[in-house]
Amino acid sequence: MASAGHAVAIAAFKLFLLTSPLAIVVVLSLVVGLLMVVLFGYTSDQKAIGIAKDQLKAHLLAVRLYRDQIPVVMGSYGKILRGTGRYLKLAFKPLLYVIIPITLLMVQIDRYLGATPLPPNVPFLLTAHLTAQSAGSDALNDVTLDLPPEISMTAPPVHIPAGNEIVWRLVGSTEGKYEVRIVAAGQSAAKAVCVGSDLARISTVRLRGQFWERMFSSAEPALPENSPIESISINYPDRNVEIAGYGMNWIWLFFILSMVAGFIFKELLGIQI
């Protein structure tokens, strides 16, 4: 009986780690903090960084000790500036090795923690932005929307000629992942829709071209280059991670915790940063 209870407790804890945004951010911050420090240590000249930091401390001490001697103080300030430049030069390349993979990781994690799925039976907005070449009231009037049975339209579409946009107000009745299709100028473009409450991979927008913006803001393939549709977006609710009764974006919490973890691991491993 005790072993069964222990197994249930372990299973519940694992489920909590996999489904709780707060637990995911805490664990991720600890792992990234450790990897960040270790990677910096292996890719940097630790001896040179240590010497540069010691020299900066010595020059700062000279400013405090000889503050009544203006020539000495001014000379120390010049040496501090040169020492800071030397330190930044030593740290720049290792920081690139650290920042680039962490940025790519954060982009992928934001697909899950940046927004929540659409709640069932709560209206949401689907917006299609047409290209300038396809603009015009006639083009907007010819655009149609195909919906799965689980998603319905709650109001007529709103045409915004000034922005080349059409906005539909929709609602999902059942939890799940669906696909809606927009037909414009004889071409069809699909957009994924996620309805529910689970931790799911969400793409708020689908774009045509715009490689860098698409890499950071979209989790769907690019729209065809000859498509008359520039973008399709959904107003997913932002996700806030609750901690001590206060909600914040997961990126801020991740940044704070990973920095704290990094400084702790730095001291434990004796790595110069």
Short mmCIF file of N, CA, C and O in Angstrom, two decimals, residues 105-233:
data_model
loop_
_atom_site.label_atom_id
_atom_site.label_comp_id
_atom_site.label_asym_id
_atom_site.label_seq_id
_atom_site.Cartn_x
_atom_site.Cartn_y
_atom_site.Cartn_z
N LEU A 105 16.42 28.84 -27.84
CA LEU A 105 15.64 28.03 -26.91
C LEU A 105 14.43 28.81 -26.39
O LEU A 105 13.32 28.28 -26.31
N MET A 106 14.63 30.09 -26.07
CA MET A 106 13.53 30.90 -25.54
C MET A 106 12.43 31.08 -26.58
O MET A 106 11.25 31.12 -26.23
N VAL A 107 12.81 31.21 -27.84
CA VAL A 107 11.81 31.33 -28.90
C VAL A 107 10.91 30.10 -28.93
O VAL A 107 9.68 30.20 -29.06
N GLN A 108 11.52 28.92 -28.81
CA GLN A 108 10.74 27.68 -28.84
C GLN A 108 9.88 27.52 -27.59
O GLN A 108 8.72 27.11 -27.67
N ILE A 109 10.44 27.85 -26.43
CA ILE A 109 9.67 27.74 -25.19
C ILE A 109 8.49 28.72 -25.18
O ILE A 109 7.42 28.42 -24.64
N ASP A 110 8.68 29.87 -25.80
CA ASP A 110 7.60 30.87 -25.84
C ASP A 110 6.40 30.37 -26.62
O ASP A 110 5.28 30.85 -26.42
N ARG A 111 6.61 29.40 -27.52
CA ARG A 111 5.48 28.81 -28.23
C ARG A 111 4.50 28.15 -27.25
O ARG A 111 3.29 28.07 -27.51
N TYR A 112 5.03 27.66 -26.12
CA TYR A 112 4.20 26.97 -25.14
C TYR A 112 3.77 27.88 -23.98
O TYR A 112 2.66 27.74 -23.46
N LEU A 113 4.65 28.78 -23.56
CA LEU A 113 4.39 29.56 -22.36
C LEU A 113 3.99 31.01 -22.64
O LEU A 113 3.60 31.72 -21.72
N GLY A 114 4.10 31.45 -23.88
CA GLY A 114 3.80 32.84 -24.19
C GLY A 114 2.31 33.17 -24.23
O GLY A 114 1.91 34.29 -23.94
N ALA A 115 1.49 32.18 -24.60
CA ALA A 115 0.04 32.40 -24.71
C ALA A 115 -0.69 31.15 -24.27
O ALA A 115 -0.12 30.05 -24.25
N THR A 116 -1.96 31.31 -23.93
CA THR A 116 -2.79 30.17 -23.54
C THR A 116 -3.72 29.80 -24.69
O THR A 116 -4.06 30.65 -25.53
N PRO A 117 -4.15 28.54 -24.75
CA PRO A 117 -5.14 28.18 -25.78
C PRO A 117 -6.43 28.98 -25.60
O PRO A 117 -6.69 29.55 -24.53
N LEU A 118 -7.24 29.02 -26.63
CA LEU A 118 -8.51 29.74 -26.56
C LEU A 118 -9.48 28.99 -25.67
O LEU A 118 -9.68 27.78 -25.84
N PRO A 119 -10.12 29.64 -24.71
CA PRO A 119 -11.10 28.96 -23.87
C PRO A 119 -12.32 28.54 -24.68
O PRO A 119 -12.77 29.27 -25.58
N PRO A 120 -12.88 27.36 -24.40
CA PRO A 120 -14.10 26.94 -25.11
C PRO A 120 -15.25 27.90 -24.83
O PRO A 120 -15.37 28.45 -23.73
N ASN A 121 -16.06 28.11 -25.85
CA ASN A 121 -17.27 28.94 -25.76
C ASN A 121 -16.98 30.40 -25.41
O ASN A 121 -17.86 31.10 -24.89
N VAL A 122 -15.77 30.85 -25.68
CA VAL A 122 -15.42 32.26 -25.49
C VAL A 122 -15.01 32.83 -26.86
O VAL A 122 -14.12 32.27 -27.51
N PRO A 123 -15.64 33.91 -27.31
CA PRO A 123 -15.33 34.45 -28.65
C PRO A 123 -13.87 34.88 -28.79
O PRO A 123 -13.24 35.34 -27.83
N PHE A 124 -13.34 34.75 -29.99
CA PHE A 124 -12.00 35.23 -30.31
C PHE A 124 -12.01 35.81 -31.71
O PHE A 124 -12.98 35.63 -32.46
N LEU A 125 -10.95 36.54 -32.06
CA LEU A 125 -10.89 37.22 -33.34
C LEU A 125 -9.85 36.57 -34.25
O LEU A 125 -8.73 36.29 -33.83
N LEU A 126 -10.25 36.36 -35.49
CA LEU A 126 -9.35 35.87 -36.54
C LEU A 126 -9.21 36.99 -37.56
O LEU A 126 -10.21 37.46 -38.11
N THR A 127 -7.98 37.42 -37.82
CA THR A 127 -7.73 38.55 -38.71
C THR A 127 -6.88 38.12 -39.90
O THR A 127 -5.83 37.50 -39.72
N ALA A 128 -7.34 38.44 -41.09
CA ALA A 128 -6.59 38.18 -42.33
C ALA A 128 -6.18 39.52 -42.93
O ALA A 128 -7.02 40.41 -43.12
N HIS A 129 -4.89 39.64 -43.21
CA HIS A 129 -4.36 40.87 -43.82
C HIS A 129 -3.96 40.55 -45.25
O HIS A 129 -3.10 39.70 -45.49
N LEU A 130 -4.58 41.23 -46.21
CA LEU A 130 -4.29 40.99 -47.62
C LEU A 130 -3.12 41.86 -48.10
O LEU A 130 -2.82 42.90 -47.51
N THR A 131 -2.46 41.41 -49.15
CA THR A 131 -1.36 42.17 -49.72
C THR A 131 -1.88 43.42 -50.40
O THR A 131 -3.07 43.52 -50.73
N ALA A 132 -0.97 44.39 -50.61
CA ALA A 132 -1.37 45.64 -51.25
C ALA A 132 -1.89 45.41 -52.66
O ALA A 132 -2.80 46.09 -53.13
N GLN A 133 -1.31 44.39 -53.35
CA GLN A 133 -1.74 44.10 -54.73
C GLN A 133 -3.16 43.53 -54.76
O GLN A 133 -3.86 43.66 -55.76
N SER A 134 -3.58 42.91 -53.67
CA SER A 134 -4.92 42.29 -53.62
C SER A 134 -5.92 43.17 -52.89
O SER A 134 -7.03 42.73 -52.60
N ALA A 135 -5.51 44.38 -52.56
CA ALA A 135 -6.38 45.25 -51.76
C ALA A 135 -7.56 45.76 -52.58
O ALA A 135 -7.57 45.71 -53.79
N GLY A 136 -8.53 46.27 -51.84
CA GLY A 136 -9.73 46.82 -52.48
C GLY A 136 -10.98 46.21 -51.89
O GLY A 136 -10.97 45.08 -51.39
N SER A 137 -12.05 46.96 -51.93
CA SER A 137 -13.30 46.49 -51.34
C SER A 137 -13.83 45.25 -52.04
O SER A 137 -14.37 44.34 -51.39
N ASP A 138 -13.65 45.16 -53.36
CA ASP A 138 -14.13 43.98 -54.08
C ASP A 138 -13.35 42.74 -53.65
O ASP A 138 -13.93 41.66 -53.49
N ALA A 139 -12.04 42.89 -53.50
CA ALA A 139 -11.22 41.76 -53.08
C ALA A 139 -11.61 41.30 -51.69
O ALA A 139 -11.68 40.10 -51.40
N LEU A 140 -11.88 42.25 -50.81
CA LEU A 140 -12.28 41.88 -49.44
C LEU A 140 -13.64 41.18 -49.44
O LEU A 140 -13.86 40.23 -48.68
N ASN A 141 -14.54 41.63 -50.28
CA ASN A 141 -15.86 41.01 -50.34
C ASN A 141 -15.82 39.58 -50.86
O ASN A 141 -16.69 38.77 -50.55
N ASP A 142 -14.81 39.28 -51.67
CA ASP A 142 -14.70 37.94 -52.26
C ASP A 142 -14.02 36.93 -51.34
O ASP A 142 -13.99 35.73 -51.65
N VAL A 143 -13.46 37.39 -50.23
CA VAL A 143 -12.78 36.47 -49.30
C VAL A 143 -13.81 35.67 -48.51
O VAL A 143 -14.79 36.22 -47.98
N THR A 144 -13.58 34.35 -48.43
CA THR A 144 -14.49 33.48 -47.68
C THR A 144 -13.71 32.71 -46.62
O THR A 144 -12.48 32.56 -46.69
N LEU A 145 -14.45 32.20 -45.64
CA LEU A 145 -13.85 31.47 -44.52
C LEU A 145 -14.52 30.11 -44.38
O LEU A 145 -15.75 30.02 -44.28
N ASP A 146 -13.70 29.04 -44.37
CA ASP A 146 -14.21 27.68 -44.17
C ASP A 146 -13.86 27.24 -42.75
O ASP A 146 -12.68 27.28 -42.34
N LEU A 147 -14.88 26.79 -42.00
CA LEU A 147 -14.69 26.43 -40.60
C LEU A 147 -15.01 24.96 -40.36
O LEU A 147 -15.92 24.41 -41.00
N PRO A 148 -14.29 24.32 -39.42
CA PRO A 148 -14.67 22.97 -39.01
C PRO A 148 -15.94 23.02 -38.17
O PRO A 148 -16.31 24.10 -37.66
N PRO A 149 -16.62 21.89 -37.96
CA PRO A 149 -17.89 21.91 -37.20
C PRO A 149 -17.74 22.43 -35.77
O PRO A 149 -18.70 22.97 -35.20
N GLU A 150 -16.54 22.26 -35.18
CA GLU A 150 -16.34 22.65 -33.78
C GLU A 150 -16.16 24.16 -33.60
O GLU A 150 -16.16 24.66 -32.47
N ILE A 151 -16.00 24.89 -34.69
CA ILE A 151 -15.81 26.34 -34.62
C ILE A 151 -16.90 27.01 -35.43
O ILE A 151 -17.18 26.61 -36.56
N SER A 152 -17.51 28.02 -34.85
CA SER A 152 -18.61 28.71 -35.53
C SER A 152 -18.39 30.22 -35.50
O SER A 152 -17.66 30.75 -34.66
N MET A 153 -19.06 30.90 -36.44
CA MET A 153 -18.98 32.35 -36.53
C MET A 153 -20.11 32.96 -35.70
O MET A 153 -21.26 32.53 -35.79
N THR A 154 -19.78 33.97 -34.88
CA THR A 154 -20.78 34.57 -34.01
C THR A 154 -21.24 35.95 -34.50
O THR A 154 -22.14 36.54 -33.89
N ALA A 155 -20.61 36.46 -35.55
CA ALA A 155 -21.00 37.76 -36.09
C ALA A 155 -20.51 37.86 -37.53
O ALA A 155 -19.58 37.15 -37.92
N PRO A 156 -21.11 38.72 -38.34
CA PRO A 156 -20.64 38.89 -39.72
C PRO A 156 -19.21 39.43 -39.72
O PRO A 156 -18.79 40.13 -38.79
N PRO A 157 -18.44 39.12 -40.76
CA PRO A 157 -17.06 39.62 -40.82
C PRO A 157 -17.02 41.14 -40.96
O PRO A 157 -17.91 41.76 -41.56
N VAL A 158 -15.99 41.73 -40.39
CA VAL A 158 -15.80 43.18 -40.46
C VAL A 158 -14.69 43.47 -41.47
O VAL A 158 -13.58 42.96 -41.35
N HIS A 159 -14.99 44.27 -42.48
CA HIS A 159 -14.02 44.64 -43.50
C HIS A 159 -13.38 45.99 -43.14
O HIS A 159 -14.08 46.94 -42.81
N ILE A 160 -12.05 46.03 -43.21
CA ILE A 160 -11.31 47.27 -42.92
C ILE A 160 -10.48 47.61 -44.15
O ILE A 160 -9.30 47.23 -44.25
N PRO A 161 -11.06 48.31 -45.12
CA PRO A 161 -10.35 48.61 -46.38
C PRO A 161 -9.05 49.39 -46.16
O PRO A 161 -8.07 49.18 -46.87
N ALA A 162 -9.03 50.29 -45.17
CA ALA A 162 -7.82 51.09 -44.94
C ALA A 162 -6.63 50.24 -44.55
O ALA A 162 -5.48 50.58 -44.86
N GLY A 163 -6.90 49.14 -43.89
CA GLY A 163 -5.81 48.26 -43.48
C GLY A 163 -5.72 46.98 -44.27
O GLY A 163 -4.92 46.09 -43.93
N ASN A 164 -6.55 46.85 -45.31
CA ASN A 164 -6.60 45.62 -46.13
C ASN A 164 -6.86 44.39 -45.26
O ASN A 164 -6.24 43.34 -45.44
N GLU A 165 -7.76 44.52 -44.32
CA GLU A 165 -7.98 43.45 -43.34
C GLU A 165 -9.45 43.02 -43.30
O GLU A 165 -10.36 43.81 -43.59
N ILE A 166 -9.63 41.76 -42.91
CA ILE A 166 -10.96 41.23 -42.60
C ILE A 166 -10.86 40.58 -41.22
O ILE A 166 -9.90 39.83 -40.94
N VAL A 167 -11.82 40.86 -40.37
CA VAL A 167 -11.82 40.31 -39.01
C VAL A 167 -13.10 39.51 -38.81
O VAL A 167 -14.21 40.01 -39.05
N TRP A 168 -12.94 38.26 -38.36
CA TRP A 168 -14.07 37.40 -38.02
C TRP A 168 -14.10 37.19 -36.52
O TRP A 168 -13.04 37.01 -35.89
N ARG A 169 -15.29 37.18 -35.96
CA ARG A 169 -15.45 36.81 -34.54
C ARG A 169 -15.96 35.37 -34.50
O ARG A 169 -17.06 35.07 -35.00
N LEU A 170 -15.16 34.49 -33.90
CA LEU A 170 -15.45 33.06 -33.88
C LEU A 170 -15.51 32.54 -32.46
O LEU A 170 -15.10 33.23 -31.51
N VAL A 171 -15.96 31.31 -32.31
CA VAL A 171 -15.98 30.66 -31.01
C VAL A 171 -15.79 29.16 -31.20
O VAL A 171 -16.34 28.57 -32.15
N GLY A 172 -14.99 28.56 -30.34
CA GLY A 172 -14.78 27.11 -30.38
C GLY A 172 -15.60 26.43 -29.30
O GLY A 172 -15.57 26.85 -28.14
N SER A 173 -16.31 25.40 -29.67
CA SER A 173 -17.21 24.73 -28.72
C SER A 173 -16.56 23.57 -28.00
O SER A 173 -16.98 23.19 -26.90
N THR A 174 -15.53 22.98 -28.58
CA THR A 174 -14.91 21.77 -28.03
C THR A 174 -13.40 21.92 -28.03
O THR A 174 -12.81 22.47 -28.95
N GLU A 175 -12.77 21.41 -26.97
CA GLU A 175 -11.32 21.48 -26.88
C GLU A 175 -10.68 20.64 -27.98
O GLU A 175 -11.17 19.57 -28.34
N GLY A 176 -9.58 21.13 -28.52
CA GLY A 176 -8.87 20.41 -29.57
C GLY A 176 -8.10 21.35 -30.46
O GLY A 176 -8.14 22.58 -30.29
N LYS A 177 -7.37 20.78 -31.42
CA LYS A 177 -6.63 21.56 -32.40
C LYS A 177 -7.34 21.45 -33.74
O LYS A 177 -7.59 20.34 -34.22
N TYR A 178 -7.62 22.61 -34.35
CA TYR A 178 -8.39 22.63 -35.58
C TYR A 178 -7.67 23.47 -36.63
O TYR A 178 -6.65 24.10 -36.37
N GLU A 179 -8.25 23.47 -37.82
CA GLU A 179 -7.69 24.24 -38.93
C GLU A 179 -8.81 24.98 -39.64
O GLU A 179 -9.81 24.37 -40.03
N VAL A 180 -8.66 26.29 -39.76
CA VAL A 180 -9.61 27.09 -40.52
C VAL A 180 -8.94 27.48 -41.84
O VAL A 180 -7.71 27.61 -41.91
N ARG A 181 -9.74 27.67 -42.87
CA ARG A 181 -9.19 28.00 -44.19
C ARG A 181 -9.82 29.29 -44.71
O ARG A 181 -11.04 29.46 -44.67
N ILE A 182 -8.96 30.16 -45.19
CA ILE A 182 -9.39 31.42 -45.80
C ILE A 182 -9.13 31.33 -47.30
O ILE A 182 -8.01 30.99 -47.72
N VAL A 183 -10.14 31.61 -48.09
CA VAL A 183 -10.03 31.55 -49.55
C VAL A 183 -10.09 32.97 -50.09
O VAL A 183 -11.05 33.71 -49.85
N ALA A 184 -9.02 33.37 -50.81
CA ALA A 184 -8.95 34.70 -51.42
C ALA A 184 -8.35 34.59 -52.80
O ALA A 184 -7.32 33.92 -52.98
N ALA A 185 -8.98 35.22 -53.77
CA ALA A 185 -8.51 35.22 -55.16
C ALA A 185 -8.25 33.80 -55.67
O ALA A 185 -7.28 33.54 -56.38
N GLY A 186 -9.11 32.87 -55.27
CA GLY A 186 -9.01 31.50 -55.73
C GLY A 186 -7.94 30.67 -55.04
O GLY A 186 -7.75 29.51 -55.38
N GLN A 187 -7.26 31.23 -54.06
CA GLN A 187 -6.22 30.50 -53.32
C GLN A 187 -6.65 30.32 -51.88
O GLN A 187 -7.24 31.22 -51.26
N SER A 188 -6.29 29.17 -51.30
CA SER A 188 -6.67 28.83 -49.93
C SER A 188 -5.46 28.86 -49.02
O SER A 188 -4.37 28.40 -49.39
N ALA A 189 -5.65 29.40 -47.81
CA ALA A 189 -4.59 29.44 -46.80
C ALA A 189 -5.16 28.97 -45.47
O ALA A 189 -6.24 29.41 -45.07
N ALA A 190 -4.44 28.09 -44.80
CA ALA A 190 -4.93 27.50 -43.54
C ALA A 190 -4.26 28.17 -42.34
O ALA A 190 -3.14 28.67 -42.42
N LYS A 191 -4.97 28.15 -41.21
CA LYS A 191 -4.44 28.66 -39.95
C LYS A 191 -4.84 27.71 -38.83
O LYS A 191 -6.00 27.33 -38.71
N ALA A 192 -3.86 27.30 -38.01
CA ALA A 192 -4.14 26.41 -36.89
C ALA A 192 -4.83 27.17 -35.77
O ALA A 192 -4.49 28.32 -35.47
N VAL A 193 -5.80 26.49 -35.13
CA VAL A 193 -6.54 27.06 -34.01
C VAL A 193 -6.50 26.06 -32.87
O VAL A 193 -6.83 24.89 -33.06
N CYS A 194 -6.08 26.52 -31.69
CA CYS A 194 -5.99 25.64 -30.52
C CYS A 194 -7.00 26.09 -29.47
O CYS A 194 -6.93 27.21 -28.97
N VAL A 195 -7.94 25.21 -29.14
CA VAL A 195 -8.98 25.49 -28.15
C VAL A 195 -8.79 24.54 -26.99
O VAL A 195 -8.64 23.33 -27.18
N GLY A 196 -8.80 25.06 -25.77
CA GLY A 196 -8.65 24.18 -24.61
C GLY A 196 -7.99 24.88 -23.45
O GLY A 196 -7.93 26.11 -23.38
N SER A 197 -7.43 24.07 -22.54
CA SER A 197 -6.78 24.62 -21.35
C SER A 197 -5.43 23.98 -21.08
O SER A 197 -4.76 24.34 -20.11
N ASP A 198 -5.02 23.01 -21.91
CA ASP A 198 -3.75 22.33 -21.69
C ASP A 198 -2.57 23.20 -22.12
O ASP A 198 -2.73 24.23 -22.78
N LEU A 199 -1.36 22.76 -21.75
CA LEU A 199 -0.14 23.41 -22.19
C LEU A 199 0.14 22.95 -23.61
O LEU A 199 0.53 21.80 -23.83
N ALA A 200 -0.09 23.82 -24.58
CA ALA A 200 -0.01 23.43 -25.99
C ALA A 200 0.92 24.37 -26.75
O ALA A 200 1.17 25.51 -26.33
N ARG A 201 1.44 23.90 -27.87
CA ARG A 201 2.28 24.71 -28.74
C ARG A 201 1.37 25.60 -29.58
O ARG A 201 0.54 25.10 -30.34
N ILE A 202 1.54 26.90 -29.45
CA ILE A 202 0.61 27.86 -30.05
C ILE A 202 1.36 28.78 -31.01
O ILE A 202 2.46 29.24 -30.73
N SER A 203 0.72 29.02 -32.13
CA SER A 203 1.22 29.99 -33.10
C SER A 203 0.16 31.07 -33.26
O SER A 203 -0.94 30.80 -33.73
N THR A 204 0.49 32.27 -32.84
CA THR A 204 -0.49 33.36 -32.88
C THR A 204 -0.69 33.92 -34.28
O THR A 204 -1.72 34.54 -34.56
N VAL A 205 0.30 33.73 -35.17
CA VAL A 205 0.21 34.33 -36.50
C VAL A 205 0.88 33.43 -37.53
O VAL A 205 1.83 32.70 -37.21
N ARG A 206 0.37 33.47 -38.75
CA ARG A 206 1.03 32.83 -39.88
C ARG A 206 1.32 33.91 -40.91
O ARG A 206 0.44 34.70 -41.26
N LEU A 207 2.57 33.95 -41.39
CA LEU A 207 3.04 35.06 -42.22
C LEU A 207 3.49 34.61 -43.60
O LEU A 207 3.87 33.45 -43.78
N ARG A 208 3.49 35.55 -44.51
CA ARG A 208 4.07 35.33 -45.84
C ARG A 208 5.41 36.04 -45.89
O ARG A 208 5.50 37.24 -45.64
N GLY A 209 6.48 35.29 -46.22
CA GLY A 209 7.81 35.89 -46.22
C GLY A 209 8.24 36.30 -44.83
O GLY A 209 8.00 35.60 -43.85
N GLN A 210 8.88 37.49 -44.72
CA GLN A 210 9.28 38.06 -43.44
C GLN A 210 9.99 37.02 -42.56
O GLN A 210 9.55 36.69 -41.47
N PHE A 211 11.12 36.53 -43.05
CA PHE A 211 11.80 35.40 -42.42
C PHE A 211 12.09 35.63 -40.95
O PHE A 211 11.76 34.79 -40.10
N TRP A 212 12.71 36.77 -40.60
CA TRP A 212 13.12 36.99 -39.22
C TRP A 212 11.92 37.15 -38.30
O TRP A 212 11.89 36.58 -37.20
N GLU A 213 10.92 37.90 -38.73
CA GLU A 213 9.72 38.04 -37.90
C GLU A 213 9.02 36.70 -37.74
O GLU A 213 8.52 36.36 -36.66
N ARG A 214 8.99 35.93 -38.81
CA ARG A 214 8.35 34.61 -38.75
C ARG A 214 9.10 33.67 -37.81
O ARG A 214 8.49 32.88 -37.08
N MET A 215 10.43 33.76 -37.80
CA MET A 215 11.22 32.88 -36.94
C MET A 215 10.93 33.13 -35.46
O MET A 215 10.92 32.21 -34.65
N PHE A 216 10.69 34.40 -35.12
CA PHE A 216 10.49 34.75 -33.72
C PHE A 216 9.03 34.75 -33.28
O PHE A 216 8.75 34.61 -32.09
N SER A 217 8.09 34.91 -34.21
CA SER A 217 6.70 35.09 -33.79
C SER A 217 5.74 34.03 -34.32
O SER A 217 4.59 34.00 -33.89
N SER A 218 6.19 33.17 -35.23
CA SER A 218 5.27 32.19 -35.82
C SER A 218 5.83 30.78 -35.71
O SER A 218 7.04 30.58 -35.84
N ALA A 219 4.94 29.83 -35.43
CA ALA A 219 5.34 28.42 -35.35
C ALA A 219 4.75 27.62 -36.50
O ALA A 219 4.69 26.39 -36.44
N GLU A 220 4.32 28.30 -37.56
CA GLU A 220 3.70 27.64 -38.71
C GLU A 220 4.52 27.92 -39.97
O GLU A 220 5.25 28.91 -40.04
N PRO A 221 4.39 27.05 -40.97
CA PRO A 221 5.10 27.31 -42.23
C PRO A 221 4.66 28.63 -42.86
O PRO A 221 3.55 29.11 -42.61
N ALA A 222 5.53 29.19 -43.67
CA ALA A 222 5.21 30.46 -44.32
C ALA A 222 4.08 30.28 -45.33
O ALA A 222 3.93 29.21 -45.94
N LEU A 223 3.28 31.32 -45.48
CA LEU A 223 2.28 31.32 -46.54
C LEU A 223 3.00 31.37 -47.90
O LEU A 223 4.10 31.91 -47.99
N PRO A 224 2.41 30.81 -48.94
CA PRO A 224 3.06 30.84 -50.26
C PRO A 224 3.38 32.26 -50.71
O PRO A 224 2.64 33.20 -50.42
N GLU A 225 4.48 32.41 -51.43
CA GLU A 225 4.91 33.74 -51.88
C GLU A 225 3.90 34.39 -52.81
O GLU A 225 3.80 35.62 -52.87
N ASN A 226 3.14 33.58 -53.55
CA ASN A 226 2.15 34.14 -54.47
C ASN A 226 0.76 34.27 -53.84
O ASN A 226 -0.21 34.55 -54.53
N SER A 227 0.68 34.05 -52.53
CA SER A 227 -0.61 34.13 -51.86
C SER A 227 -1.07 35.58 -51.75
O SER A 227 -0.26 36.48 -51.50
N PRO A 228 -2.36 35.84 -51.95
CA PRO A 228 -2.87 37.20 -51.78
C PRO A 228 -2.99 37.60 -50.31
O PRO A 228 -3.32 38.75 -50.01
N ILE A 229 -2.75 36.65 -49.40
CA ILE A 229 -2.86 36.92 -47.97
C ILE A 229 -1.47 37.16 -47.39
O ILE A 229 -0.56 36.33 -47.54
N GLU A 230 -1.32 38.28 -46.71
CA GLU A 230 -0.04 38.66 -46.10
C GLU A 230 0.16 37.98 -44.74
O GLU A 230 1.26 37.53 -44.41
N SER A 231 -0.92 37.90 -43.96
CA SER A 231 -0.82 37.27 -42.64
C SER A 231 -2.20 36.87 -42.16
O SER A 231 -3.22 37.43 -42.57
N ILE A 232 -2.21 35.86 -41.26
CA ILE A 232 -3.43 35.42 -40.58
C ILE A 232 -3.10 35.32 -39.10
O ILE A 232 -2.15 34.61 -38.72
N SER A 233 -3.84 36.02 -38.27
CA SER A 233 -3.52 36.05 -36.84
C SER A 233 -4.75 35.79 -35.99
O SER A 233 -5.89 36.01 -36.41
#
